[in-house]
Coordinates of C-alpha atoms in Angstrom, one line a residue:
Chain D
X13 CA -1.4 -87.3 21.6
X14 CA -1.9 -83.6 20.9
X15 CA -5.6 -84.2 21.1
X16 CA -5.3 -85.3 24.6
X17 CA -3.5 -82.2 25.7
X18 CA -6.2 -79.9 24.3
X19 CA -9.2 -81.8 25.5
X20 CA -7.9 -82.3 29.0
X21 CA -6.2 -79.0 29.2
X22 CA -6.5 -76.7 32.2
X23 CA -10.1 -76.3 33.2
X24 CA -11.2 -78.6 30.4
X25 CA -11.7 -76.4 27.3
X26 CA -14.4 -78.6 25.9
X27 CA -17.4 -79.1 28.0
X28 CA -18.5 -81.9 25.6
X29 CA -16.5 -83.7 23.0
X30 CA -17.9 -86.5 20.8
X31 CA -15.8 -88.6 18.5
X32 CA -17.5 -91.0 16.1
X33 CA -20.3 -91.4 18.7
X34 CA -23.1 -93.8 17.8
X35 CA -26.0 -95.7 19.3
X36 CA -27.9 -98.5 17.7
X37 CA -31.2 -99.7 18.9
X38 CA -33.1 -102.8 17.6
X39 CA -34.8 -100.6 15.0
X40 CA -31.6 -99.1 13.7
X41 CA -29.1 -96.3 14.4
X42 CA -30.5 -93.5 16.5
X43 CA -27.3 -91.6 16.3
X44 CA -24.3 -92.4 14.1
X45 CA -20.8 -91.0 13.5
X46 CA -21.4 -88.0 15.7
X47 CA -18.4 -85.8 16.2
X48 CA -18.4 -82.3 17.6
X49 CA -17.1 -80.1 20.4
X50 CA -18.9 -77.8 22.7
X51 CA -16.5 -75.2 24.3
X52 CA -17.1 -74.6 28.0
X53 CA -19.2 -71.6 29.0
X54 CA -21.5 -71.6 26.0
X55 CA -25.3 -72.0 25.8
X56 CA -25.8 -74.6 23.1
X57 CA -29.1 -75.3 21.4
X58 CA -29.7 -78.8 20.3
X59 CA -31.9 -78.8 17.3
X60 CA -33.5 -81.4 15.1
X61 CA -36.8 -83.0 14.2
X62 CA -38.3 -85.7 16.3
X63 CA -36.3 -88.9 16.1
X64 CA -33.1 -87.0 15.1
X65 CA -31.2 -88.4 18.0
X66 CA -31.3 -85.5 20.4
X67 CA -32.6 -87.5 23.4
X68 CA -30.2 -90.3 22.6
X69 CA -27.3 -87.8 22.6
X70 CA -28.4 -86.3 25.9
X71 CA -29.0 -89.8 27.3
X72 CA -25.4 -90.8 26.5
X73 CA -24.1 -87.6 28.0
X74 CA -26.0 -88.4 31.2
X75 CA -25.0 -92.0 31.3
X76 CA -28.6 -93.2 30.8
X77 CA -27.8 -94.6 27.4
X78 CA -24.7 -96.7 26.6
X79 CA -22.9 -95.7 23.4
X80 CA -22.7 -98.5 20.8
X81 CA -19.5 -97.0 19.4
X82 CA -17.3 -93.9 19.7
X83 CA -16.4 -91.8 22.6
X84 CA -18.0 -89.0 24.5
X85 CA -16.1 -86.9 27.0
X86 CA -17.3 -84.3 29.5
X87 CA -14.6 -81.8 30.4
X88 CA -12.1 -84.3 29.1
X89 CA -13.4 -87.2 31.3
X90 CA -15.0 -90.1 29.5
X91 CA -18.7 -90.4 30.4
X92 CA -18.2 -94.0 31.4
X93 CA -16.1 -92.8 34.3
X94 CA -18.2 -92.1 37.4
X95 CA -16.1 -89.1 38.0
X96 CA -18.2 -87.1 35.6
X97 CA -21.4 -87.6 37.6
X98 CA -21.1 -84.5 39.9
X99 CA -20.1 -82.3 36.9
X100 CA -23.4 -82.4 35.0
X101 CA -27.0 -82.0 35.8
X102 CA -29.9 -83.2 33.7
X103 CA -33.4 -82.0 33.3
X104 CA -35.5 -84.5 31.4
X105 CA -38.5 -84.0 29.2
X106 CA -41.0 -84.9 31.9
X107 CA -38.9 -83.7 34.8
X108 CA -39.6 -86.7 37.1
X109 CA -39.7 -86.0 40.8
X110 CA -40.8 -88.1 43.7
X111 CA -44.5 -87.0 44.0
X112 CA -44.9 -87.9 47.6
X113 CA -41.8 -86.0 48.7
X114 CA -42.2 -82.4 49.9
X115 CA -40.3 -79.7 48.2
X116 CA -37.9 -79.6 51.2
X117 CA -37.4 -83.3 51.0
X118 CA -36.7 -83.1 47.3
X119 CA -34.0 -80.6 48.0
X120 CA -32.7 -82.7 50.8
X121 CA -32.4 -85.6 48.4
X122 CA -30.1 -83.4 46.3
X123 CA -28.1 -82.6 49.4
X124 CA -27.8 -86.3 50.3
X125 CA -26.8 -87.5 46.8
X126 CA -24.4 -84.8 45.6
X127 CA -21.0 -83.9 47.1
X128 CA -21.0 -80.2 46.1
X129 CA -24.6 -79.4 47.0
X130 CA -25.5 -75.7 47.3
X131 CA -28.6 -75.6 49.5
X132 CA -28.7 -71.9 49.6
X133 CA -28.9 -71.6 45.8
X134 CA -31.5 -74.3 45.6
X135 CA -33.6 -72.8 48.3
X136 CA -33.3 -69.3 46.7
X137 CA -34.7 -70.6 43.4
X138 CA -37.6 -72.3 45.1
X139 CA -38.4 -69.3 47.3
X140 CA -38.2 -66.9 44.3
X141 CA -41.1 -68.8 42.8
X142 CA -43.2 -68.8 46.0
X143 CA -43.2 -72.6 46.1
X144 CA -44.3 -73.7 49.6
X145 CA -41.5 -75.8 50.9
X146 CA -43.7 -78.3 52.8
X147 CA -46.1 -79.0 50.0
X148 CA -45.9 -82.4 48.4
X149 CA -44.4 -82.2 44.9
X150 CA -47.4 -84.0 43.5
X151 CA -49.7 -81.1 44.5
X152 CA -47.7 -78.4 42.7
X153 CA -48.5 -76.8 39.4
X154 CA -46.5 -77.6 36.3
X155 CA -44.5 -74.4 36.5
X156 CA -43.8 -74.9 40.2
X157 CA -42.7 -78.4 39.6
X158 CA -40.3 -77.3 36.9
X159 CA -38.9 -74.7 39.2
X160 CA -38.2 -77.4 41.8
X161 CA -36.5 -79.5 39.1
X162 CA -34.4 -76.5 38.2
X163 CA -33.5 -75.9 41.8
X164 CA -32.4 -79.6 42.0
X165 CA -30.3 -79.1 38.9
X166 CA -28.7 -75.9 39.9
X167 CA -28.2 -77.0 43.5
X168 CA -25.9 -79.7 42.2
X169 CA -23.6 -76.9 41.0
X170 CA -23.0 -78.5 37.6
X171 CA -20.4 -77.4 35.1
X172 CA -22.6 -78.7 32.4
X173 CA -26.4 -78.5 32.4
X174 CA -28.2 -80.7 30.0
X175 CA -31.9 -80.0 29.3
X176 CA -34.2 -82.1 27.2
X177 CA -37.0 -79.8 26.0
X178 CA -37.3 -78.2 29.4
X179 CA -40.0 -75.8 28.6
X180 CA -42.2 -77.9 26.3
X181 CA -45.0 -78.3 28.8
X182 CA -45.1 -74.8 30.3
X183 CA -47.5 -72.0 29.6
X184 CA -45.9 -68.9 28.1
X185 CA -45.6 -67.1 31.4
X186 CA -43.9 -69.9 33.2
X187 CA -41.7 -70.5 30.1
X188 CA -40.5 -66.9 30.2
X189 CA -39.9 -67.1 33.9
X190 CA -37.9 -70.3 33.5
X191 CA -35.8 -69.0 30.6
X192 CA -34.9 -66.0 32.6
X193 CA -34.0 -68.1 35.6
X194 CA -32.0 -70.4 33.4
X195 CA -30.0 -67.6 31.8
X196 CA -29.4 -65.8 35.0
X197 CA -28.1 -68.9 36.8
X198 CA -26.1 -70.1 33.9
X199 CA -24.4 -66.7 33.3
X200 CA -23.7 -66.2 37.0
X201 CA -21.9 -69.5 37.4
X202 CA -20.5 -69.8 33.9
X203 CA -22.4 -73.1 33.5
X204 CA -22.2 -74.6 30.1
X205 CA -25.8 -75.4 28.9
X206 CA -26.9 -77.8 26.2
X207 CA -30.7 -77.7 25.6
X208 CA -32.8 -79.4 23.1
X209 CA -35.8 -77.5 21.9
X210 CA -38.3 -77.2 19.1
X211 CA -38.9 -73.6 19.8
X212 CA -36.6 -71.9 17.3
X213 CA -37.3 -68.4 18.6
X214 CA -36.4 -69.6 22.1
X215 CA -33.1 -70.9 20.8
X216 CA -32.4 -67.7 18.9
X217 CA -32.8 -65.7 22.1
X218 CA -30.9 -67.9 24.4
X219 CA -28.2 -69.8 22.5
X220 CA -24.9 -68.7 21.2
X221 CA -24.0 -72.2 20.0
X222 CA -25.8 -74.7 17.9
X223 CA -25.8 -78.4 17.3
X224 CA -28.2 -79.5 14.6
X225 CA -29.0 -83.1 14.2
X226 CA -31.1 -84.8 11.5
X227 CA -31.6 -88.5 10.9
X228 CA -29.0 -89.4 13.6
X229 CA -26.2 -87.3 12.1
X230 CA -24.7 -83.9 12.8
X231 CA -25.8 -81.3 10.2
X232 CA -24.3 -78.2 11.7
X233 CA -22.2 -77.4 14.8
X234 CA -20.7 -74.2 16.0
X235 CA -21.2 -70.6 16.8
X236 CA -24.6 -69.3 16.1
X237 CA -23.0 -66.1 15.0
X238 CA -20.8 -67.8 12.5
X239 CA -23.3 -70.3 11.2
X240 CA -25.8 -67.8 9.9
X241 CA -23.4 -65.6 7.9
X242 CA -22.0 -68.8 6.3
X243 CA -25.3 -68.9 4.4
X244 CA -26.9 -66.8 1.8
X245 CA -30.4 -66.7 0.6
X246 CA -30.4 -66.3 -3.2
X247 CA -33.3 -65.3 -5.3
X248 CA -33.2 -65.1 -9.1
X249 CA -34.5 -66.3 -12.4
X250 CA -34.2 -70.0 -13.4
X251 CA -32.3 -71.2 -16.4
X252 CA -34.4 -73.8 -18.4
X253 CA -36.5 -74.4 -15.3
X254 CA -33.7 -75.3 -13.0
X255 CA -31.0 -73.6 -10.9
X256 CA -28.4 -71.7 -12.8
X257 CA -25.2 -73.7 -13.3
X258 CA -23.1 -70.9 -11.8
X259 CA -24.9 -71.4 -8.5
X260 CA -24.1 -75.1 -8.3
X261 CA -20.4 -74.2 -7.7
X262 CA -21.6 -73.3 -4.2
X263 CA -23.1 -75.7 -1.7
X264 CA -26.8 -75.6 -2.2
X265 CA -28.6 -76.6 0.9
X266 CA -32.1 -76.3 -0.4
X267 CA -33.7 -74.8 -3.4
X268 CA -37.2 -74.2 -4.5
X269 CA -38.5 -73.2 -8.0
X270 CA -41.7 -71.2 -8.4
X271 CA -42.3 -70.8 -12.1
X272 CA -39.4 -68.8 -13.5
X273 CA -38.2 -67.8 -10.1
X274 CA -36.0 -69.8 -7.8
X275 CA -35.0 -69.3 -4.2
X276 CA -32.0 -71.2 -2.7
X277 CA -30.2 -71.5 0.6
X278 CA -26.6 -71.5 -0.4
X279 CA -23.3 -71.9 1.5
X280 CA -21.1 -69.8 -0.8
X281 CA -17.7 -71.2 -1.7
X282 CA -16.4 -67.9 -2.8
X283 CA -18.0 -64.6 -4.0
X284 CA -21.5 -65.0 -5.2
X285 CA -21.4 -63.5 -8.7
X286 CA -24.5 -63.5 -10.9
X287 CA -27.7 -61.7 -11.6
X288 CA -29.2 -62.7 -8.3
X289 CA -30.6 -61.0 -5.3
X290 CA -28.6 -62.2 -2.3
X291 CA -29.8 -61.6 1.3
X292 CA -28.7 -62.9 4.7
X293 CA -31.1 -65.4 6.0
X294 CA -32.4 -65.5 9.6
X295 CA -31.3 -68.3 11.9
X296 CA -34.7 -69.8 11.6
X297 CA -34.5 -70.0 7.8
X298 CA -31.0 -71.6 8.0
X299 CA -32.2 -74.2 10.5
X300 CA -35.4 -75.0 8.6
X301 CA -33.4 -75.4 5.4
X302 CA -31.0 -77.8 7.0
X303 CA -33.8 -79.8 8.7
X304 CA -35.6 -80.1 5.4
X305 CA -32.5 -81.3 3.6
X306 CA -30.7 -83.8 5.7
X307 CA -28.5 -84.8 2.8
X308 CA -26.8 -81.5 2.6
X309 CA -23.1 -81.6 3.7
X310 CA -22.5 -80.9 7.3
X311 CA -21.1 -77.6 8.5
X312 CA -18.8 -77.0 11.4
X313 CA -17.5 -73.7 12.4
X314 CA -13.8 -73.6 13.5
X315 CA -13.4 -75.3 16.8
X316 CA -16.6 -77.3 16.7
X317 CA -15.1 -80.0 14.5
X318 CA -13.1 -82.8 16.0
X319 CA -9.7 -82.6 14.3
X320 CA -9.3 -85.8 12.2
X321 CA -5.7 -85.9 13.1
X322 CA -6.7 -86.1 16.8
X323 CA -9.4 -88.5 16.1
X324 CA -6.9 -90.9 14.6
X325 CA -4.6 -90.7 17.5
X326 CA -7.3 -91.6 20.1
Chain J
X5 CA -11.3 -72.6 63.3
X6 CA -12.1 -73.2 59.7
X7 CA -13.4 -76.6 60.5
X8 CA -15.9 -75.2 63.0
X9 CA -17.2 -72.7 60.5
X10 CA -17.6 -75.4 57.8
X11 CA -19.4 -77.6 60.3
X12 CA -21.7 -74.8 61.3
X13 CA -22.6 -74.0 57.7
X14 CA -23.2 -77.6 56.6
X15 CA -25.0 -78.2 59.9
X16 CA -27.4 -75.4 59.0
X17 CA -27.8 -76.4 55.4
X18 CA -28.3 -80.1 56.0
X19 CA -28.8 -80.9 59.7
X20 CA -26.8 -83.8 60.8
X21 CA -29.0 -86.8 61.0
X22 CA -28.6 -90.5 61.7
X23 CA -29.5 -91.7 58.2
X24 CA -27.7 -90.2 55.3
X25 CA -27.2 -90.4 51.6
X26 CA -28.8 -93.2 49.7
X27 CA -30.0 -94.8 52.9
X28 CA -32.1 -91.8 53.7
X29 CA -33.5 -91.7 50.2
X30 CA -34.5 -95.4 50.2
X31 CA -36.0 -95.2 53.7
X32 CA -37.9 -92.0 52.8
X33 CA -39.2 -93.4 49.5
X34 CA -40.3 -96.7 50.9
X35 CA -41.3 -95.3 54.3
X36 CA -45.0 -96.4 54.0
X37 CA -44.1 -100.0 52.8
X38 CA -41.5 -100.5 55.5
X39 CA -43.8 -99.2 58.3
X40 CA -46.6 -101.5 57.1
X41 CA -44.2 -104.4 57.2
X42 CA -43.0 -103.4 60.7
X43 CA -46.6 -103.1 61.9
X44 CA -47.6 -106.4 60.4
X45 CA -44.6 -108.2 61.9
X46 CA -45.5 -106.8 65.4
X47 CA -49.1 -107.7 65.1
X48 CA -48.5 -111.2 63.9
X49 CA -45.8 -111.7 66.6
X50 CA -48.3 -110.7 69.3
X51 CA -50.9 -112.9 67.8
X52 CA -48.5 -115.9 67.9
X53 CA -47.6 -115.2 71.6
X54 CA -51.3 -114.9 72.4
X55 CA -52.2 -118.1 70.7
X56 CA -49.4 -119.9 72.3
X57 CA -50.5 -118.7 75.7
X58 CA -54.1 -119.8 75.0
X59 CA -52.9 -123.2 74.0
X60 CA -50.9 -123.6 77.2
X61 CA -53.9 -122.5 79.3
X62 CA -56.1 -125.0 77.5
X63 CA -53.6 -127.8 78.1
X64 CA -53.2 -126.9 81.7
X65 CA -56.9 -127.0 82.2
X66 CA -57.0 -130.4 80.6
X67 CA -54.2 -131.7 82.8
X68 CA -51.6 -131.7 80.0
X69 CA -52.7 -134.7 77.9
X70 CA -49.7 -133.9 75.7
X71 CA -48.3 -137.3 74.7
X72 CA -50.5 -139.8 73.1
X73 CA -53.7 -137.9 73.3
X74 CA -53.5 -137.3 69.6
X75 CA -56.5 -135.0 69.7
X76 CA -55.6 -131.8 67.7
X77 CA -56.5 -128.8 69.7
X78 CA -55.9 -126.2 67.0
X79 CA -58.7 -124.0 65.9
X80 CA -59.5 -121.5 63.2
X81 CA -57.0 -119.0 64.5
X82 CA -54.2 -121.5 64.0
X83 CA -55.1 -122.3 60.4
X84 CA -55.5 -118.5 59.8
X85 CA -52.1 -117.9 61.2
X86 CA -50.4 -120.6 59.1
X87 CA -52.2 -119.4 56.0
X88 CA -51.0 -115.9 56.7
X89 CA -47.4 -116.9 57.2
X90 CA -47.6 -119.1 54.1
X91 CA -48.9 -116.1 52.1
X92 CA -46.3 -113.7 53.5
X93 CA -43.5 -114.5 51.0
X94 CA -45.9 -114.1 48.1
X95 CA -47.3 -110.8 49.5
X96 CA -43.8 -109.4 50.0
X97 CA -42.8 -110.4 46.5
X98 CA -45.8 -108.8 44.8
X99 CA -46.0 -105.6 46.9
X100 CA -42.4 -105.0 47.9
X101 CA -40.3 -106.8 45.4
X102 CA -42.1 -106.2 42.1
X103 CA -42.6 -102.4 42.4
X104 CA -39.2 -101.8 44.0
X105 CA -37.4 -100.8 40.8
X106 CA -40.3 -101.0 38.3
X107 CA -42.0 -98.0 40.0
X108 CA -38.9 -95.9 39.6
X109 CA -38.4 -96.9 35.9
X110 CA -42.1 -96.3 35.2
X111 CA -42.3 -92.9 36.9
X112 CA -38.8 -91.8 35.7
X113 CA -37.5 -91.4 39.2
X114 CA -34.8 -93.9 38.4
X115 CA -33.4 -91.4 35.9
X116 CA -33.8 -88.6 38.6
X117 CA -31.7 -90.5 41.1
X118 CA -29.1 -91.8 38.8
X119 CA -28.4 -88.4 37.3
X120 CA -27.5 -87.1 40.7
X121 CA -24.0 -88.1 41.8
X122 CA -24.7 -91.8 42.5
X123 CA -24.3 -94.7 40.1
X124 CA -27.1 -97.1 39.2
X125 CA -25.2 -99.8 41.0
X126 CA -24.9 -98.0 44.3
X127 CA -28.5 -97.0 44.2
X128 CA -29.7 -100.6 43.4
X129 CA -27.5 -102.0 46.1
X130 CA -29.0 -99.6 48.7
X131 CA -32.5 -100.4 47.6
X132 CA -31.9 -104.1 47.5
X133 CA -30.1 -104.0 50.8
X134 CA -33.1 -102.4 52.6
X135 CA -35.7 -104.5 50.8
X136 CA -33.9 -107.7 51.6
X137 CA -33.0 -106.6 55.1
X138 CA -36.6 -105.8 55.9
X139 CA -37.9 -109.0 54.4
X140 CA -35.3 -111.1 56.2
X141 CA -35.9 -109.4 59.6
X142 CA -39.7 -109.7 59.4
X143 CA -39.7 -113.3 58.3
X144 CA -36.9 -114.4 60.6
X145 CA -38.8 -112.9 63.6
X146 CA -42.1 -114.5 62.6
X147 CA -40.5 -117.8 61.8
X148 CA -38.6 -117.9 65.1
X149 CA -41.7 -117.1 67.1
X150 CA -43.8 -119.7 65.2
X151 CA -41.0 -122.3 65.7
X152 CA -40.9 -121.4 69.4
X153 CA -44.6 -122.2 69.7
X154 CA -44.8 -125.2 67.4
X155 CA -41.8 -127.2 68.4
X156 CA -42.8 -128.1 72.0
X157 CA -46.5 -128.5 71.2
X158 CA -46.2 -130.2 67.8
X159 CA -47.9 -133.3 69.1
X160 CA -51.1 -131.4 69.8
X161 CA -50.9 -129.2 66.7
X162 CA -52.4 -131.4 64.1
X163 CA -50.3 -130.8 61.1
X164 CA -47.5 -133.1 60.0
X165 CA -44.1 -131.4 60.0
X166 CA -43.5 -131.9 56.2
X167 CA -46.7 -130.1 55.3
X168 CA -46.3 -126.5 54.0
X169 CA -48.0 -125.1 57.1
X170 CA -45.2 -126.2 59.3
X171 CA -42.2 -126.9 57.1
X172 CA -42.4 -123.6 55.2
X173 CA -43.2 -121.4 58.2
X174 CA -40.6 -122.6 60.7
X175 CA -36.8 -122.4 60.8
X176 CA -34.9 -120.9 57.9
X177 CA -37.4 -121.7 55.2
X178 CA -39.8 -118.8 55.7
X179 CA -37.1 -116.1 55.4
X180 CA -35.3 -118.0 52.5
X181 CA -38.6 -118.4 50.6
X182 CA -39.5 -114.8 51.1
X183 CA -36.1 -113.6 50.0
X184 CA -36.1 -115.7 46.9
X185 CA -39.6 -114.7 45.8
X186 CA -38.8 -111.0 46.6
X187 CA -35.6 -111.2 44.5
X188 CA -37.6 -112.8 41.7
X189 CA -40.2 -109.9 42.0
X190 CA -37.4 -107.3 41.8
X191 CA -35.9 -109.1 38.7
X192 CA -39.3 -109.3 37.0
X193 CA -39.8 -105.6 37.8
X194 CA -36.4 -104.7 36.3
X195 CA -37.1 -106.7 33.1
X196 CA -40.7 -105.6 32.6
X197 CA -40.3 -101.9 33.8
X198 CA -44.0 -101.7 34.5
X199 CA -45.5 -101.9 38.0
X200 CA -48.8 -103.6 37.4
X201 CA -47.4 -106.0 34.8
X202 CA -44.6 -107.0 37.1
X203 CA -46.9 -107.5 40.1
X204 CA -49.2 -109.8 38.1
X205 CA -46.2 -111.8 36.6
X206 CA -44.6 -112.0 40.1
X207 CA -47.8 -113.3 41.6
X208 CA -48.1 -116.0 38.9
X209 CA -44.4 -116.9 39.3
X210 CA -44.7 -117.1 43.1
X211 CA -47.7 -119.4 42.8
X212 CA -45.7 -121.6 40.4
X213 CA -42.7 -121.6 42.7
X214 CA -44.9 -122.6 45.7
X215 CA -46.3 -125.4 43.6
X216 CA -42.9 -126.6 42.5
X217 CA -41.6 -126.2 46.1
X218 CA -44.4 -128.5 47.4
X219 CA -43.0 -131.2 45.1
X220 CA -39.4 -130.6 45.9
X221 CA -39.9 -130.5 49.6
X222 CA -39.9 -134.3 50.3
X223 CA -36.9 -134.8 48.1
X224 CA -34.6 -132.6 50.2
X225 CA -33.3 -135.6 52.2
X226 CA -32.8 -139.3 51.3
X227 CA -35.7 -141.4 52.7
X228 CA -35.1 -144.2 55.2
X229 CA -36.6 -147.7 55.3
X230 CA -37.9 -149.6 58.2
X231 CA -39.0 -153.2 58.3
X232 CA -41.1 -154.7 61.0
X233 CA -43.2 -157.8 61.4
X234 CA -46.6 -157.9 59.8
X235 CA -48.4 -158.6 63.1
X236 CA -46.7 -155.9 65.2
X237 CA -47.4 -152.2 65.6
X238 CA -45.4 -149.4 64.0
X239 CA -42.3 -148.8 66.2
X240 CA -43.1 -145.9 68.6
X241 CA -40.0 -143.9 67.6
X242 CA -41.5 -143.5 64.1
X243 CA -44.7 -141.9 65.4
X244 CA -43.6 -138.5 64.1
X245 CA -42.2 -139.7 60.8
X246 CA -43.6 -138.7 57.5
X247 CA -44.6 -141.8 55.6
X248 CA -43.5 -141.6 52.0
X249 CA -44.4 -145.2 50.8
X250 CA -45.5 -148.4 52.3
X251 CA -45.0 -152.0 51.2
X252 CA -45.1 -155.5 52.4
X253 CA -42.0 -157.7 52.0
X254 CA -40.6 -161.1 52.3
X255 CA -37.9 -162.2 54.7
X256 CA -35.2 -161.8 52.0
X257 CA -36.3 -158.3 51.2
X258 CA -38.5 -158.7 48.1
X259 CA -41.2 -156.0 48.2
X260 CA -44.8 -156.1 47.2
X261 CA -47.3 -153.3 47.0
X262 CA -49.3 -152.5 50.1
X263 CA -52.5 -153.9 48.6
X264 CA -51.0 -157.3 47.8
X265 CA -52.8 -160.3 49.2
X266 CA -55.8 -158.3 50.3
X267 CA -58.3 -161.0 49.8
X268 CA -61.9 -161.4 50.7
X269 CA -61.4 -163.9 53.4
X270 CA -58.7 -164.1 56.0
X271 CA -58.0 -167.6 54.9
X272 CA -57.3 -166.7 51.4
X273 CA -55.2 -163.8 52.6
X274 CA -53.0 -166.0 54.7
X275 CA -52.6 -168.5 52.0
X276 CA -51.5 -165.7 49.7
X277 CA -49.0 -164.3 52.2
X278 CA -47.6 -167.7 52.9
X279 CA -47.3 -168.5 49.2
X280 CA -45.4 -165.3 48.5
X281 CA -43.4 -165.5 51.7
X282 CA -44.6 -162.0 53.0
X283 CA -43.7 -161.6 56.6
X284 CA -42.9 -157.9 57.1
X285 CA -44.3 -154.4 56.8
X286 CA -41.8 -152.1 55.0
X287 CA -42.1 -148.3 55.3
X288 CA -40.2 -145.7 53.5
X289 CA -40.2 -142.6 55.6
X290 CA -38.6 -139.3 56.5
X291 CA -37.8 -139.0 60.2
X292 CA -38.6 -135.9 62.2
X293 CA -34.9 -135.6 63.0
X294 CA -34.3 -135.0 59.4
X295 CA -36.4 -131.9 59.4
X296 CA -33.7 -129.4 60.3
X297 CA -31.3 -130.8 57.7
X298 CA -34.1 -130.6 55.0
X299 CA -35.0 -127.1 56.0
X300 CA -31.5 -125.9 55.7
X301 CA -30.9 -127.7 52.4
X302 CA -34.0 -126.1 51.0
X303 CA -33.1 -122.7 52.4
X304 CA -29.7 -123.1 50.9
X305 CA -31.2 -123.7 47.4
X306 CA -33.5 -120.7 47.8
X307 CA -30.7 -118.5 49.0
X308 CA -28.5 -119.5 46.1
X309 CA -31.3 -118.6 43.8
X310 CA -31.7 -115.2 45.6
X311 CA -28.0 -114.6 45.2
X312 CA -28.1 -115.4 41.5
X313 CA -31.1 -113.1 40.8
X314 CA -29.5 -110.3 42.8
X315 CA -26.2 -110.6 41.0
X316 CA -28.0 -110.6 37.7
X317 CA -29.9 -107.4 38.5
X318 CA -26.8 -105.6 39.9
X319 CA -24.4 -106.6 37.2
X320 CA -26.9 -105.9 34.5
X321 CA -27.3 -102.3 35.8
X322 CA -23.7 -101.6 35.1
X323 CA -24.1 -102.1 31.3
X324 CA -27.7 -101.2 30.8
X325 CA -29.8 -98.3 32.1
X326 CA -32.8 -99.2 34.2

């Protein structure tokens, strides 16, 4: 009951809210027991190795994949409700467009199929890239095609923009151009963005929120600024060839032993006292440690976790 | 005041046009295919009108030996035309039906469209509506024209009415067959999700359906029996009937195969007939007056199949992505 009031509160505080979400394919669970919240207005990076369930999650958020279990809400509205359709835009991995349509016709399609279409914004994005409006989409370069796909996504005026590895097939120049465009448009409109990517540096630059998946489960969710300080990189001398017992009081995400030296990624459960050298890891180091150790306990920063009390009432 | 300004701004952004929304998208995407179909329909229509006029000229020149002449006057053009009409449902199924949805799933444009603000179901309904509408229109026009030619001149057009060339190309059968095969093509495309594979499978399926159809055709109406004396001619009213089976029979209705009592000499034959008591010819037939009922029955079966396939595709899309 209380859960309802927060999730459907004025303006929809949570752009995306998953409870026990799962999807099973014939070969097994692609995503299971996935619960998290993405506050509106954030730029969220979706991180995980191939097959972690990123595309499945984005597919469920865009109604392309039917959840096997659990619930997913966009701004408080269940994704099964067609009311959510005008609220999100999706840019898939291979950014499919009708190849025989001209750029202008592609934008007209956006106008014909979306109630809140913003033709001026879409045309501005296309013009800024010097994409000829009467060229067939099939004749454009990869970067130009991506720009048209972006224009189609932003012309929809979405509240939530979902991107599945949007820059993976672009050259560095086009990638930079698209990231700038994405950030500028998203910030200007206050659009919530969730983008999956393998480029950790790209994520570090653009995202202020992170959702880390591995083997179909949530490993970390929350503020990028809070996730990193929750970890410490500890270097020291081993005891009898293994980690010191004092360290195992804390949550050890990953550890490596080199001779008499050890290095461990630790989530401190209190002050780290010992004869160790403690340093703050980079975001990349934290992510890599979590991706290498899918069995480590999941970490949610406050707000990112779905309150179990609420989960029970729904 | 405010409405005017809204109108002006939307008018500039998206000029007001006749076709809007999903209809615009479907027509734009399938523009080439639909124009081809339109052109083909026009050409074949003109061809039918031309052939009909030629036939009338020919008959006029010969002093209209319509009834009883029995000489077929059809030529290569007529057989080409009936072949083309007969192939039309298969062509539509393979080139319009099979790629209709499969092309969009293969190229990802299904995802593109259904992540705009339209549901899969609405999009499919629009696509199927235009596809079936075009199929129905083209085939109905061609069938009507061909019927208009064939019906008055059937006695000089050689082919029996129950043969595929006539039965499948006139009346409601041509549109119904085309709709059913096209719907099957769409369904196969939805299931296989690959253009080439669904075109091949649709072709094989269409050939199988045509084969099955040729066996079903003569069972669409109950046959009738006629009995007439051995030594008389076939009653004239049956001249246009389709003969299903032929026997010889006794006065009390016992039937023997047509070849019974075919003996070397007339004497032996008569002895045999007398011994068995055979006095009549018995013919099991389908009358030409049954043709319309048979065509509508067949069309009904095909349309029911079309409806079932369409319902399957549309209902499935609600649960499963394309």
